[in-house]
Amino acid sequence: MAKKTIDHALTASSLTSAATDPTYAGILSFMRRKYSKSLKDVDAVVLGIPFDAAVSNRPGARFGPQAIRRASAIFDNDPQYPFARDLFEQMAVIDYGDVLLDYGNHQKTPALIEKEAAKIIASGAYLLGLGGDHFVTWPLLKAHAAKHGPLALVHFDAHQDTWDDDGKRIDHGSFVCRAVREGVIDPTRSIQIGIRTHAPEDFGIRIIHGWEVEDMGAQAIADAILSRVGDRPCYLTFDIDCLDPAYAPGTGTPVAGGPSSAKMLSVLRKLGALDIRGSDIVEVAPAYDHADITAIAGATVAMYMLGLRAEKLATRA
């Protein structure tokens, strides 16, 4: 016990130190990373965005960041699978906490998220967002594109999110439409994976439908993504309802016929060649979850996103 500590999220002496908290105890930051608002010497930042006023079906994703953080406690100080490394041995990561939002004035929400994200991105740190409904990706995309230019979008989802948008809507089903129209993403280099609904417009974005995902292997799906995006800087967004409700019941708009968490995690693992500039995991709604199935899937997706980043940094060292 002499070398063990608890509440690593507060007591960590280094941003690259491993946690030793019991899985069932201690303060719940994402993967026990230190809570901090300081961006000095930080490689990656985890930011919670507890917003769900844009949903078209069941609310509850405002509790997603809390649920994902809680579920991430299972990733203790062992080497993280399947990366076979302590992700934080060389990559300094903090949990920045949550964006402060005014629940009574949703029209201010996009600017508040974008401002917080822009500050983090300006520091040079990689930003991983924990939603929240899928509307939160819109201001995150804007903040990233302001620095990197139009991005390729790699979008895991059951829905295209291309419904018409007048530029003022607070809607989790239209952020892709707005991103295309405002030049934030390049549809010719963007791809959507797992789509199981119809929308009136695809904007030329490559779609791998749910039935195709069922017929394809993980390597074939990854190859399609890599081919579409190429060397273009990209943004990776993962709506948890991409997964079949059997693997992610805790979400606002579940759609049957989706892939397993194992298959989509295998796809993510093969995307290391992408130039990913930022990412998010959204639509985890724990009120509809059972035994943390969805939260665990969401936390694992987020961990894979950090794992890909850790490997990228290691190759540059």
PDB file of C-alpha atoms in Angstrom:
ATOM      1  CA  MET A   1       0.000   0.000   0.000  1.00  0.00           C
ATOM      2  CA  ALA A   2       2.948   2.337   0.505  1.00  0.00           C
ATOM      3  CA  LYS A   3       3.132   3.325  -3.159  1.00  0.00           C
ATOM      4  CA  LYS A   4      -0.598   3.481  -3.752  1.00  0.00           C
ATOM      5  CA  THR A   5      -2.714   6.631  -3.699  1.00  0.00           C
ATOM      6  CA  ILE A   6      -6.395   7.401  -3.978  1.00  0.00           C
ATOM      7  CA  ASP A   7      -8.292  10.267  -5.623  1.00  0.00           C
ATOM      8  CA  HIS A   8      -5.671  10.441  -8.361  1.00  0.00           C
ATOM      9  CA  ALA A   9      -7.829  12.991 -10.161  1.00  0.00           C
ATOM     10  CA  LEU A  10      -6.768  15.466  -7.463  1.00  0.00           C
ATOM     11  CA  THR A  11      -3.590  14.027  -5.957  1.00  0.00           C
ATOM     12  CA  ALA A  12      -1.611  13.181  -9.121  1.00  0.00           C
ATOM     13  CA  SER A  13       1.867  14.661  -8.925  1.00  0.00           C
ATOM     14  CA  SER A  14       2.422  14.324 -12.664  1.00  0.00           C
ATOM     15  CA  LEU A  15       0.159  14.423 -15.728  1.00  0.00           C
ATOM     16  CA  THR A  16       1.841  11.259 -16.977  1.00  0.00           C
ATOM     17  CA  SER A  17       1.482   9.283 -13.768  1.00  0.00           C
ATOM     18  CA  ALA A  18      -0.550   6.085 -13.558  1.00  0.00           C
ATOM     19  CA  ALA A  19      -3.511   5.854 -11.186  1.00  0.00           C
ATOM     20  CA  THR A  20      -3.764   3.267  -8.438  1.00  0.00           C
ATOM     21  CA  ASP A  21      -7.298   3.997  -7.199  1.00  0.00           C
ATOM     22  CA  PRO A  22      -9.484   0.956  -6.568  1.00  0.00           C
ATOM     23  CA  THR A  23     -11.921   0.603  -9.478  1.00  0.00           C
ATOM     24  CA  TYR A  24     -14.830   1.010  -7.070  1.00  0.00           C
ATOM     25  CA  ALA A  25     -13.557   4.091  -5.217  1.00  0.00           C
ATOM     26  CA  GLY A  26     -11.960   7.470  -5.693  1.00  0.00           C
ATOM     27  CA  ILE A  27     -12.933  10.646  -7.536  1.00  0.00           C
ATOM     28  CA  LEU A  28     -14.227   9.893 -11.003  1.00  0.00           C
ATOM     29  CA  SER A  29     -12.425  11.888 -13.663  1.00  0.00           C
ATOM     30  CA  PHE A  30     -12.074  10.318 -17.105  1.00  0.00           C
ATOM     31  CA  MET A  31      -9.626   7.416 -16.707  1.00  0.00           C
ATOM     32  CA  ARG A  32      -8.490   9.002 -13.408  1.00  0.00           C
ATOM     33  CA  ARG A  33      -6.787  11.861 -15.203  1.00  0.00           C
ATOM     34  CA  LYS A  34      -6.016  14.910 -13.118  1.00  0.00           C
ATOM     35  CA  TYR A  35      -8.732  17.555 -13.010  1.00  0.00           C
ATOM     36  CA  SER A  36      -7.142  20.790 -14.149  1.00  0.00           C
ATOM     37  CA  LYS A  37      -7.882  24.034 -15.987  1.00  0.00           C
ATOM     38  CA  SER A  38      -4.199  24.561 -16.764  1.00  0.00           C
ATOM     39  CA  LEU A  39      -3.255  23.746 -20.370  1.00  0.00           C
ATOM     40  CA  LYS A  40       0.494  24.079 -19.822  1.00  0.00           C
ATOM     41  CA  ASP A  41       2.446  21.104 -21.215  1.00  0.00           C
ATOM     42  CA  VAL A  42      -0.782  19.181 -21.926  1.00  0.00           C
ATOM     43  CA  ASP A  43      -0.997  16.827 -24.903  1.00  0.00           C
ATOM     44  CA  ALA A  44      -4.712  15.989 -24.735  1.00  0.00           C
ATOM     45  CA  VAL A  45      -7.767  17.340 -22.945  1.00  0.00           C
ATOM     46  CA  VAL A  46     -11.018  15.583 -22.056  1.00  0.00           C
ATOM     47  CA  LEU A  47     -13.961  18.014 -21.986  1.00  0.00           C
ATOM     48  CA  GLY A  48     -17.486  17.188 -20.842  1.00  0.00           C
ATOM     49  CA  ILE A  49     -20.412  18.848 -22.644  1.00  0.00           C
ATOM     50  CA  PRO A  50     -23.589  18.107 -20.643  1.00  0.00           C
ATOM     51  CA  PHE A  51     -26.212  19.283 -23.141  1.00  0.00           C
ATOM     52  CA  ASP A  52     -29.266  17.463 -24.491  1.00  0.00           C
ATOM     53  CA  ALA A  53     -31.816  20.156 -25.362  1.00  0.00           C
ATOM     54  CA  ALA A  54     -31.441  19.383 -29.084  1.00  0.00           C
ATOM     55  CA  VAL A  55     -32.798  15.822 -28.976  1.00  0.00           C
ATOM     56  CA  SER A  56     -35.692  14.704 -31.174  1.00  0.00           C
ATOM     57  CA  ASN A  57     -36.645  11.690 -29.044  1.00  0.00           C
ATOM     58  CA  ARG A  58     -35.558  10.753 -25.501  1.00  0.00           C
ATOM     59  CA  PRO A  59     -33.584  13.285 -23.415  1.00  0.00           C
ATOM     60  CA  GLY A  60     -30.880  12.339 -20.930  1.00  0.00           C
ATOM     61  CA  ALA A  61     -27.543  12.705 -22.739  1.00  0.00           C
ATOM     62  CA  ARG A  62     -26.718  15.639 -20.456  1.00  0.00           C
ATOM     63  CA  PHE A  63     -25.763  12.921 -17.981  1.00  0.00           C
ATOM     64  CA  GLY A  64     -23.484  11.261 -20.544  1.00  0.00           C
ATOM     65  CA  PRO A  65     -20.199  12.837 -19.380  1.00  0.00           C
ATOM     66  CA  GLN A  66     -20.830  11.674 -15.812  1.00  0.00           C
ATOM     67  CA  ALA A  67     -21.693   8.152 -16.948  1.00  0.00           C
ATOM     68  CA  ILE A  68     -18.676   7.880 -19.259  1.00  0.00           C
ATOM     69  CA  ARG A  69     -16.339   9.083 -16.532  1.00  0.00           C
ATOM     70  CA  ARG A  70     -17.802   6.575 -14.079  1.00  0.00           C
ATOM     71  CA  ALA A  71     -17.488   3.697 -16.547  1.00  0.00           C
ATOM     72  CA  SER A  72     -13.903   4.667 -17.407  1.00  0.00           C
ATOM     73  CA  ALA A  73     -12.794   3.665 -13.920  1.00  0.00           C
ATOM     74  CA  ILE A  74     -12.445   0.102 -15.215  1.00  0.00           C
ATOM     75  CA  PHE A  75      -9.410   1.262 -17.196  1.00  0.00           C
ATOM     76  CA  ASP A  76      -7.053   1.218 -14.254  1.00  0.00           C
ATOM     77  CA  ASN A  77      -3.281   1.382 -14.273  1.00  0.00           C
ATOM     78  CA  ASP A  78      -2.847  -1.814 -16.274  1.00  0.00           C
ATOM     79  CA  PRO A  79      -1.690  -1.409 -19.890  1.00  0.00           C
ATOM     80  CA  GLN A  80      -4.778  -0.402 -21.859  1.00  0.00           C
ATOM     81  CA  TYR A  81      -6.047  -3.081 -24.232  1.00  0.00           C
ATOM     82  CA  PRO A  82      -5.465  -3.411 -27.164  1.00  0.00           C
ATOM     83  CA  PHE A  83      -2.718  -0.779 -27.189  1.00  0.00           C
ATOM     84  CA  ALA A  84      -0.493  -2.791 -24.824  1.00  0.00           C
ATOM     85  CA  ARG A  85       0.814   0.350 -23.173  1.00  0.00           C
ATOM     86  CA  ASP A  86       0.116   2.825 -20.429  1.00  0.00           C
ATOM     87  CA  LEU A  87      -1.445   5.502 -22.610  1.00  0.00           C
ATOM     88  CA  PHE A  88      -0.295   8.187 -20.221  1.00  0.00           C
ATOM     89  CA  GLU A  89       3.349   7.223 -19.820  1.00  0.00           C
ATOM     90  CA  GLN A  90       4.317   9.750 -22.491  1.00  0.00           C
ATOM     91  CA  MET A  91       1.030  11.535 -23.242  1.00  0.00           C
ATOM     92  CA  ALA A  92       0.026  14.191 -20.707  1.00  0.00           C
ATOM     93  CA  VAL A  93      -3.786  14.193 -20.421  1.00  0.00           C
ATOM     94  CA  ILE A  94      -6.090  16.201 -18.169  1.00  0.00           C
ATOM     95  CA  ASP A  95      -9.798  16.114 -17.496  1.00  0.00           C
ATOM     96  CA  TYR A  96     -10.826  19.733 -17.982  1.00  0.00           C
ATOM     97  CA  GLY A  97     -14.231  19.194 -16.411  1.00  0.00           C
ATOM     98  CA  ASP A  98     -17.399  20.390 -18.127  1.00  0.00           C
ATOM     99  CA  VAL A  99     -18.467  23.397 -20.188  1.00  0.00           C
ATOM    100  CA  LEU A 100     -20.612  25.759 -18.119  1.00  0.00           C
ATOM    101  CA  LEU A 101     -23.920  26.183 -19.941  1.00  0.00           C
ATOM    102  CA  ASP A 102     -27.005  28.297 -19.241  1.00  0.00           C
ATOM    103  CA  TYR A 103     -29.875  25.804 -19.159  1.00  0.00           C
ATOM    104  CA  GLY A 104     -32.374  28.637 -19.606  1.00  0.00           C
ATOM    105  CA  ASN A 105     -30.819  30.127 -22.731  1.00  0.00           C
ATOM    106  CA  HIS A 106     -29.999  27.448 -25.272  1.00  0.00           C
ATOM    107  CA  GLN A 107     -29.239  29.939 -28.036  1.00  0.00           C
ATOM    108  CA  LYS A 108     -26.046  30.793 -26.154  1.00  0.00           C
ATOM    109  CA  THR A 109     -24.967  27.153 -26.003  1.00  0.00           C
ATOM    110  CA  PRO A 110     -23.105  26.886 -29.357  1.00  0.00           C
ATOM    111  CA  ALA A 111     -20.916  29.923 -28.677  1.00  0.00           C
ATOM    112  CA  LEU A 112     -20.123  28.799 -25.137  1.00  0.00           C
ATOM    113  CA  ILE A 113     -18.985  25.371 -26.336  1.00  0.00           C
ATOM    114  CA  GLU A 114     -17.027  26.804 -29.254  1.00  0.00           C
ATOM    115  CA  LYS A 115     -15.256  29.353 -27.050  1.00  0.00           C
ATOM    116  CA  GLU A 116     -14.164  26.718 -24.522  1.00  0.00           C
ATOM    117  CA  ALA A 117     -13.042  24.361 -27.279  1.00  0.00           C
ATOM    118  CA  ALA A 118     -11.146  27.107 -29.136  1.00  0.00           C
ATOM    119  CA  LYS A 119      -9.153  27.934 -26.000  1.00  0.00           C
ATOM    120  CA  ILE A 120      -8.102  24.300 -25.624  1.00  0.00           C
ATOM    121  CA  ILE A 121      -7.264  23.870 -29.315  1.00  0.00           C
ATOM    122  CA  ALA A 122      -5.227  27.086 -29.337  1.00  0.00           C
ATOM    123  CA  SER A 123      -2.958  25.577 -26.683  1.00  0.00           C
ATOM    124  CA  GLY A 124      -1.979  22.843 -29.132  1.00  0.00           C
ATOM    125  CA  ALA A 125      -3.678  20.098 -27.118  1.00  0.00           C
ATOM    126  CA  TYR A 126      -5.828  17.406 -28.683  1.00  0.00           C
ATOM    127  CA  LEU A 127      -9.479  17.742 -27.648  1.00  0.00           C
ATOM    128  CA  LEU A 128     -11.704  14.774 -26.832  1.00  0.00           C
ATOM    129  CA  GLY A 129     -15.318  15.782 -26.175  1.00  0.00           C
ATOM    130  CA  LEU A 130     -17.758  13.804 -24.030  1.00  0.00           C
ATOM    131  CA  GLY A 131     -21.381  14.582 -24.972  1.00  0.00           C
ATOM    132  CA  GLY A 132     -24.139  15.399 -24.654  1.00  0.00           C
ATOM    133  CA  ASP A 133     -26.339  15.030 -27.707  1.00  0.00           C
ATOM    134  CA  HIS A 134     -24.928  15.212 -31.211  1.00  0.00           C
ATOM    135  CA  PHE A 135     -25.580  18.922 -31.612  1.00  0.00           C
ATOM    136  CA  VAL A 136     -22.453  19.549 -29.524  1.00  0.00           C
ATOM    137  CA  THR A 137     -20.330  18.326 -32.428  1.00  0.00           C
ATOM    138  CA  TRP A 138     -21.303  21.424 -34.425  1.00  0.00           C
ATOM    139  CA  PRO A 139     -19.484  23.990 -32.246  1.00  0.00           C
ATOM    140  CA  LEU A 140     -16.616  21.543 -31.732  1.00  0.00           C
ATOM    141  CA  LEU A 141     -16.230  21.206 -35.501  1.00  0.00           C
ATOM    142  CA  LYS A 142     -16.302  24.985 -35.931  1.00  0.00           C
ATOM    143  CA  ALA A 143     -13.555  25.434 -33.357  1.00  0.00           C
ATOM    144  CA  HIS A 144     -11.358  22.814 -35.008  1.00  0.00           C
ATOM    145  CA  ALA A 145     -11.957  24.102 -38.539  1.00  0.00           C
ATOM    146  CA  ALA A 146     -11.070  27.633 -37.434  1.00  0.00           C
ATOM    147  CA  LYS A 147      -7.550  26.351 -36.787  1.00  0.00           C
ATOM    148  CA  HIS A 148      -7.141  23.551 -39.319  1.00  0.00           C
ATOM    149  CA  GLY A 149      -9.416  24.566 -42.191  1.00  0.00           C
ATOM    150  CA  PRO A 150     -12.202  22.392 -43.633  1.00  0.00           C
ATOM    151  CA  LEU A 151     -11.977  18.895 -42.206  1.00  0.00           C
ATOM    152  CA  ALA A 152     -12.876  15.440 -43.409  1.00  0.00           C
ATOM    153  CA  LEU A 153     -15.598  14.042 -41.161  1.00  0.00           C
ATOM    154  CA  VAL A 154     -15.463  10.423 -39.997  1.00  0.00           C
ATOM    155  CA  HIS A 155     -18.928   9.896 -38.587  1.00  0.00           C
ATOM    156  CA  PHE A 156     -20.131   6.721 -36.830  1.00  0.00           C
ATOM    157  CA  ASP A 157     -23.907   6.889 -36.433  1.00  0.00           C
ATOM    158  CA  ALA A 158     -27.279   5.317 -37.188  1.00  0.00           C
ATOM    159  CA  HIS A 159     -28.406   8.691 -38.579  1.00  0.00           C
ATOM    160  CA  GLN A 160     -27.003  10.954 -41.296  1.00  0.00           C
ATOM    161  CA  ASP A 161     -27.783  14.163 -39.346  1.00  0.00           C
ATOM    162  CA  THR A 162     -28.247  16.014 -42.639  1.00  0.00           C
ATOM    163  CA  TRP A 163     -31.767  17.316 -42.073  1.00  0.00           C
ATOM    164  CA  ASP A 164     -32.369  20.871 -43.242  1.00  0.00           C
ATOM    165  CA  ASP A 165     -30.900  23.605 -41.072  1.00  0.00           C
ATOM    166  CA  ASP A 166     -31.567  27.341 -41.254  1.00  0.00           C
ATOM    167  CA  GLY A 167     -28.336  28.177 -39.440  1.00  0.00           C
ATOM    168  CA  LYS A 168     -30.174  28.917 -36.197  1.00  0.00           C
ATOM    169  CA  ARG A 169     -31.543  25.535 -35.163  1.00  0.00           C
ATOM    170  CA  ILE A 170     -30.501  23.772 -31.976  1.00  0.00           C
ATOM    171  CA  ASP A 171     -30.927  20.297 -33.432  1.00  0.00           C
ATOM    172  CA  HIS A 172     -28.918  17.097 -33.097  1.00  0.00           C
ATOM    173  CA  GLY A 173     -30.125  15.918 -36.505  1.00  0.00           C
ATOM    174  CA  SER A 174     -28.826  18.692 -38.741  1.00  0.00           C
ATOM    175  CA  PHE A 175     -25.258  19.526 -37.724  1.00  0.00           C
ATOM    176  CA  VAL A 176     -23.776  17.764 -40.785  1.00  0.00           C
ATOM    177  CA  CYS A 177     -25.996  19.795 -43.107  1.00  0.00           C
ATOM    178  CA  ARG A 178     -24.825  23.017 -41.494  1.00  0.00           C
ATOM    179  CA  ALA A 179     -21.183  21.923 -41.503  1.00  0.00           C
ATOM    180  CA  VAL A 180     -21.301  21.257 -45.257  1.00  0.00           C
ATOM    181  CA  ARG A 181     -23.125  24.480 -46.106  1.00  0.00           C
ATOM    182  CA  GLU A 182     -20.731  26.599 -44.053  1.00  0.00           C
ATOM    183  CA  GLY A 183     -17.605  24.922 -45.398  1.00  0.00           C
ATOM    184  CA  VAL A 184     -16.560  23.442 -42.066  1.00  0.00           C
ATOM    185  CA  ILE A 185     -16.233  19.926 -43.495  1.00  0.00           C
ATOM    186  CA  ASP A 186     -15.307  18.648 -46.950  1.00  0.00           C
ATOM    187  CA  PRO A 187     -18.043  16.197 -48.007  1.00  0.00           C
ATOM    188  CA  THR A 188     -15.892  14.749 -50.781  1.00  0.00           C
ATOM    189  CA  ARG A 189     -13.476  13.386 -48.158  1.00  0.00           C
ATOM    190  CA  SER A 190     -16.074  12.563 -45.468  1.00  0.00           C
ATOM    191  CA  ILE A 191     -17.681   9.234 -44.613  1.00  0.00           C
ATOM    192  CA  GLN A 192     -20.519   7.946 -42.431  1.00  0.00           C
ATOM    193  CA  ILE A 193     -20.540   4.433 -41.004  1.00  0.00           C
ATOM    194  CA  GLY A 194     -23.515   2.435 -39.698  1.00  0.00           C
ATOM    195  CA  ILE A 195     -26.355   4.528 -41.153  1.00  0.00           C
ATOM    196  CA  ARG A 196     -29.755   2.830 -40.695  1.00  0.00           C
ATOM    197  CA  THR A 197     -32.191   5.639 -41.459  1.00  0.00           C
ATOM    198  CA  HIS A 198     -33.031   7.802 -44.474  1.00  0.00           C
ATOM    199  CA  ALA A 199     -32.532  11.553 -44.777  1.00  0.00           C
ATOM    200  CA  PRO A 200     -33.441  13.728 -47.789  1.00  0.00           C
ATOM    201  CA  GLU A 201     -29.839  14.765 -48.537  1.00  0.00           C
ATOM    202  CA  ASP A 202     -26.417  13.130 -48.361  1.00  0.00           C
ATOM    203  CA  PHE A 203     -24.313  16.063 -49.718  1.00  0.00           C
ATOM    204  CA  GLY A 204     -22.075  13.601 -51.534  1.00  0.00           C
ATOM    205  CA  ILE A 205     -20.746  12.103 -48.289  1.00  0.00           C
ATOM    206  CA  ARG A 206     -19.790   8.418 -48.637  1.00  0.00           C
ATOM    207  CA  ILE A 207     -22.191   6.248 -46.647  1.00  0.00           C
ATOM    208  CA  ILE A 208     -21.586   2.720 -45.391  1.00  0.00           C
ATOM    209  CA  HIS A 209     -25.099   1.629 -44.469  1.00  0.00           C
ATOM    210  CA  GLY A 210     -25.928  -0.667 -41.589  1.00  0.00           C
ATOM    211  CA  TRP A 211     -26.592  -3.625 -43.887  1.00  0.00           C
ATOM    212  CA  GLU A 212     -23.208  -3.081 -45.535  1.00  0.00           C
ATOM    213  CA  VAL A 213     -21.480  -2.963 -42.154  1.00  0.00           C
ATOM    214  CA  GLU A 214     -23.107  -6.325 -41.417  1.00  0.00           C
ATOM    215  CA  ASP A 215     -21.697  -7.818 -44.623  1.00  0.00           C
ATOM    216  CA  MET A 216     -18.208  -6.246 -44.387  1.00  0.00           C
ATOM    217  CA  GLY A 217     -15.323  -7.158 -42.135  1.00  0.00           C
ATOM    218  CA  ALA A 218     -13.684  -4.619 -39.827  1.00  0.00           C
ATOM    219  CA  GLN A 219     -10.624  -4.326 -42.067  1.00  0.00           C
ATOM    220  CA  ALA A 220     -12.754  -3.617 -45.137  1.00  0.00           C
ATOM    221  CA  ILE A 221     -14.642  -0.887 -43.280  1.00  0.00           C
ATOM    222  CA  ALA A 222     -11.386   0.655 -42.031  1.00  0.00           C
ATOM    223  CA  ASP A 223      -9.911   0.506 -45.535  1.00  0.00           C
ATOM    224  CA  ALA A 224     -12.948   2.353 -46.913  1.00  0.00           C
ATOM    225  CA  ILE A 225     -12.491   5.081 -44.293  1.00  0.00           C
ATOM    226  CA  LEU A 226      -8.764   5.400 -44.912  1.00  0.00           C
ATOM    227  CA  SER A 227      -9.285   5.537 -48.672  1.00  0.00           C
ATOM    228  CA  ARG A 228     -11.988   8.204 -48.433  1.00  0.00           C
ATOM    229  CA  VAL A 229     -10.143  10.487 -46.009  1.00  0.00           C
ATOM    230  CA  GLY A 230      -6.609   9.951 -47.269  1.00  0.00           C
ATOM    231  CA  ASP A 231      -4.136  12.408 -45.764  1.00  0.00           C
ATOM    232  CA  ARG A 232      -6.769  15.085 -45.115  1.00  0.00           C
ATOM    233  CA  PRO A 233      -6.971  16.376 -41.512  1.00  0.00           C
ATOM    234  CA  CYS A 234     -10.142  14.880 -40.074  1.00  0.00           C
ATOM    235  CA  TYR A 235     -12.533  14.990 -37.155  1.00  0.00           C
ATOM    236  CA  LEU A 236     -13.845  11.753 -35.646  1.00  0.00           C
ATOM    237  CA  THR A 237     -17.323  11.733 -34.108  1.00  0.00           C
ATOM    238  CA  PHE A 238     -18.956   8.619 -32.669  1.00  0.00           C
ATOM    239  CA  ASP A 239     -22.658   8.597 -31.865  1.00  0.00           C
ATOM    240  CA  ILE A 240     -23.192   5.647 -29.530  1.00  0.00           C
ATOM    241  CA  ASP A 241     -26.407   4.776 -31.400  1.00  0.00           C
ATOM    242  CA  CYS A 242     -24.174   3.579 -34.236  1.00  0.00           C
ATOM    243  CA  LEU A 243     -24.135   0.393 -32.169  1.00  0.00           C
ATOM    244  CA  ASP A 244     -27.117  -1.917 -32.088  1.00  0.00           C
ATOM    245  CA  PRO A 245     -29.382  -1.321 -29.037  1.00  0.00           C
ATOM    246  CA  ALA A 246     -28.267  -4.721 -27.763  1.00  0.00           C
ATOM    247  CA  TYR A 247     -24.850  -3.129 -27.145  1.00  0.00           C
ATOM    248  CA  ALA A 248     -25.988   0.438 -26.429  1.00  0.00           C
ATOM    249  CA  PRO A 249     -29.543   0.629 -25.067  1.00  0.00           C
ATOM    250  CA  GLY A 250     -28.802   3.840 -23.170  1.00  0.00           C
ATOM    251  CA  THR A 251     -29.300   6.370 -25.925  1.00  0.00           C
ATOM    252  CA  GLY A 252     -31.981   8.750 -27.098  1.00  0.00           C
ATOM    253  CA  THR A 253     -32.736   7.436 -30.591  1.00  0.00           C
ATOM    254  CA  PRO A 254     -31.876   3.721 -30.750  1.00  0.00           C
ATOM    255  CA  VAL A 255     -32.137   1.958 -34.105  1.00  0.00           C
ATOM    256  CA  ALA A 256     -32.158  -1.832 -34.448  1.00  0.00           C
ATOM    257  CA  GLY A 257     -29.914  -3.618 -36.908  1.00  0.00           C
ATOM    258  CA  GLY A 258     -26.598  -2.085 -35.931  1.00  0.00           C
ATOM    259  CA  PRO A 259     -23.135  -3.530 -35.394  1.00  0.00           C
ATOM    260  CA  SER A 260     -21.608  -4.857 -32.208  1.00  0.00           C
ATOM    261  CA  SER A 261     -19.277  -2.856 -30.012  1.00  0.00           C
ATOM    262  CA  ALA A 262     -16.549  -5.414 -30.762  1.00  0.00           C
ATOM    263  CA  LYS A 263     -16.779  -4.804 -34.502  1.00  0.00           C
ATOM    264  CA  MET A 264     -16.743  -1.020 -34.309  1.00  0.00           C
ATOM    265  CA  LEU A 265     -13.900  -1.017 -31.796  1.00  0.00           C
ATOM    266  CA  SER A 266     -11.955  -3.226 -34.204  1.00  0.00           C
ATOM    267  CA  VAL A 267     -12.584  -0.644 -36.947  1.00  0.00           C
ATOM    268  CA  LEU A 268     -11.402   2.202 -34.708  1.00  0.00           C
ATOM    269  CA  ARG A 269      -8.252   0.281 -33.839  1.00  0.00           C
ATOM    270  CA  LYS A 270      -7.305   0.199 -37.526  1.00  0.00           C
ATOM    271  CA  LEU A 271      -7.564   3.979 -38.091  1.00  0.00           C
ATOM    272  CA  GLY A 272      -4.124   4.905 -36.802  1.00  0.00           C
ATOM    273  CA  ALA A 273      -3.034   6.258 -40.184  1.00  0.00           C
ATOM    274  CA  LEU A 274      -5.648   9.012 -40.110  1.00  0.00           C
ATOM    275  CA  ASP A 275      -4.646  12.577 -39.268  1.00  0.00           C
ATOM    276  CA  ILE A 276      -7.261  13.009 -36.529  1.00  0.00           C
ATOM    277  CA  ARG A 277      -7.302  16.557 -35.170  1.00  0.00           C
ATOM    278  CA  GLY A 278     -10.135  16.107 -32.651  1.00  0.00           C
ATOM    279  CA  SER A 279     -12.885  13.699 -31.644  1.00  0.00           C
ATOM    280  CA  ASP A 280     -15.991  13.155 -29.554  1.00  0.00           C
ATOM    281  CA  ILE A 281     -18.315  10.460 -28.222  1.00  0.00           C
ATOM    282  CA  VAL A 282     -21.948  11.522 -27.909  1.00  0.00           C
ATOM    283  CA  GLU A 283     -25.544  10.465 -27.140  1.00  0.00           C
ATOM    284  CA  VAL A 284     -24.861   8.286 -24.084  1.00  0.00           C
ATOM    285  CA  ALA A 285     -28.067   8.608 -22.031  1.00  0.00           C
ATOM    286  CA  PRO A 286     -27.639   6.576 -18.831  1.00  0.00           C
ATOM    287  CA  ALA A 287     -31.295   6.731 -17.740  1.00  0.00           C
ATOM    288  CA  TYR A 288     -32.070   4.101 -20.412  1.00  0.00           C
ATOM    289  CA  ASP A 289     -28.960   2.041 -19.781  1.00  0.00           C
ATOM    290  CA  HIS A 290     -28.654  -1.291 -18.007  1.00  0.00           C
ATOM    291  CA  ALA A 291     -25.639  -2.338 -15.933  1.00  0.00           C
ATOM    292  CA  ASP A 292     -23.616   0.491 -17.560  1.00  0.00           C
ATOM    293  CA  ILE A 293     -23.557  -1.374 -20.910  1.00  0.00           C
ATOM    294  CA  THR A 294     -23.765   1.829 -22.942  1.00  0.00           C
ATOM    295  CA  ALA A 295     -21.522   3.856 -20.654  1.00  0.00           C
ATOM    296  CA  ILE A 296     -18.840   1.160 -20.822  1.00  0.00           C
ATOM    297  CA  ALA A 297     -19.073   1.114 -24.621  1.00  0.00           C
ATOM    298  CA  GLY A 298     -18.834   4.923 -24.719  1.00  0.00           C
ATOM    299  CA  ALA A 299     -15.892   5.018 -22.330  1.00  0.00           C
ATOM    300  CA  THR A 300     -14.116   2.356 -24.383  1.00  0.00           C
ATOM    301  CA  VAL A 301     -14.635   4.298 -27.616  1.00  0.00           C
ATOM    302  CA  ALA A 302     -13.177   7.369 -25.895  1.00  0.00           C
ATOM    303  CA  MET A 303     -10.227   5.336 -24.598  1.00  0.00           C
ATOM    304  CA  TYR A 304      -9.537   4.076 -28.135  1.00  0.00           C
ATOM    305  CA  MET A 305      -9.528   7.669 -29.361  1.00  0.00           C
ATOM    306  CA  LEU A 306      -6.864   8.518 -26.796  1.00  0.00           C
ATOM    307  CA  GLY A 307      -5.026   5.307 -27.642  1.00  0.00           C
ATOM    308  CA  LEU A 308      -4.761   6.295 -31.293  1.00  0.00           C
ATOM    309  CA  ARG A 309      -3.480   9.694 -30.204  1.00  0.00           C
ATOM    310  CA  ALA A 310      -0.900   8.146 -27.870  1.00  0.00           C
ATOM    311  CA  GLU A 311       0.440   5.981 -30.688  1.00  0.00           C
ATOM    312  CA  LYS A 312       0.617   8.983 -33.008  1.00  0.00           C
ATOM    313  CA  LEU A 313       2.626  10.958 -30.452  1.00  0.00           C
ATOM    314  CA  ALA A 314       4.921   7.985 -29.842  1.00  0.00           C
ATOM    315  CA  THR A 315       5.808   7.777 -33.546  1.00  0.00           C
ATOM    316  CA  ARG A 316       6.705  11.479 -33.556  1.00  0.00           C
ATOM    317  CA  ALA A 317       8.956  11.211 -30.504  1.00  0.00           C
TER     318      ALA A 317
END
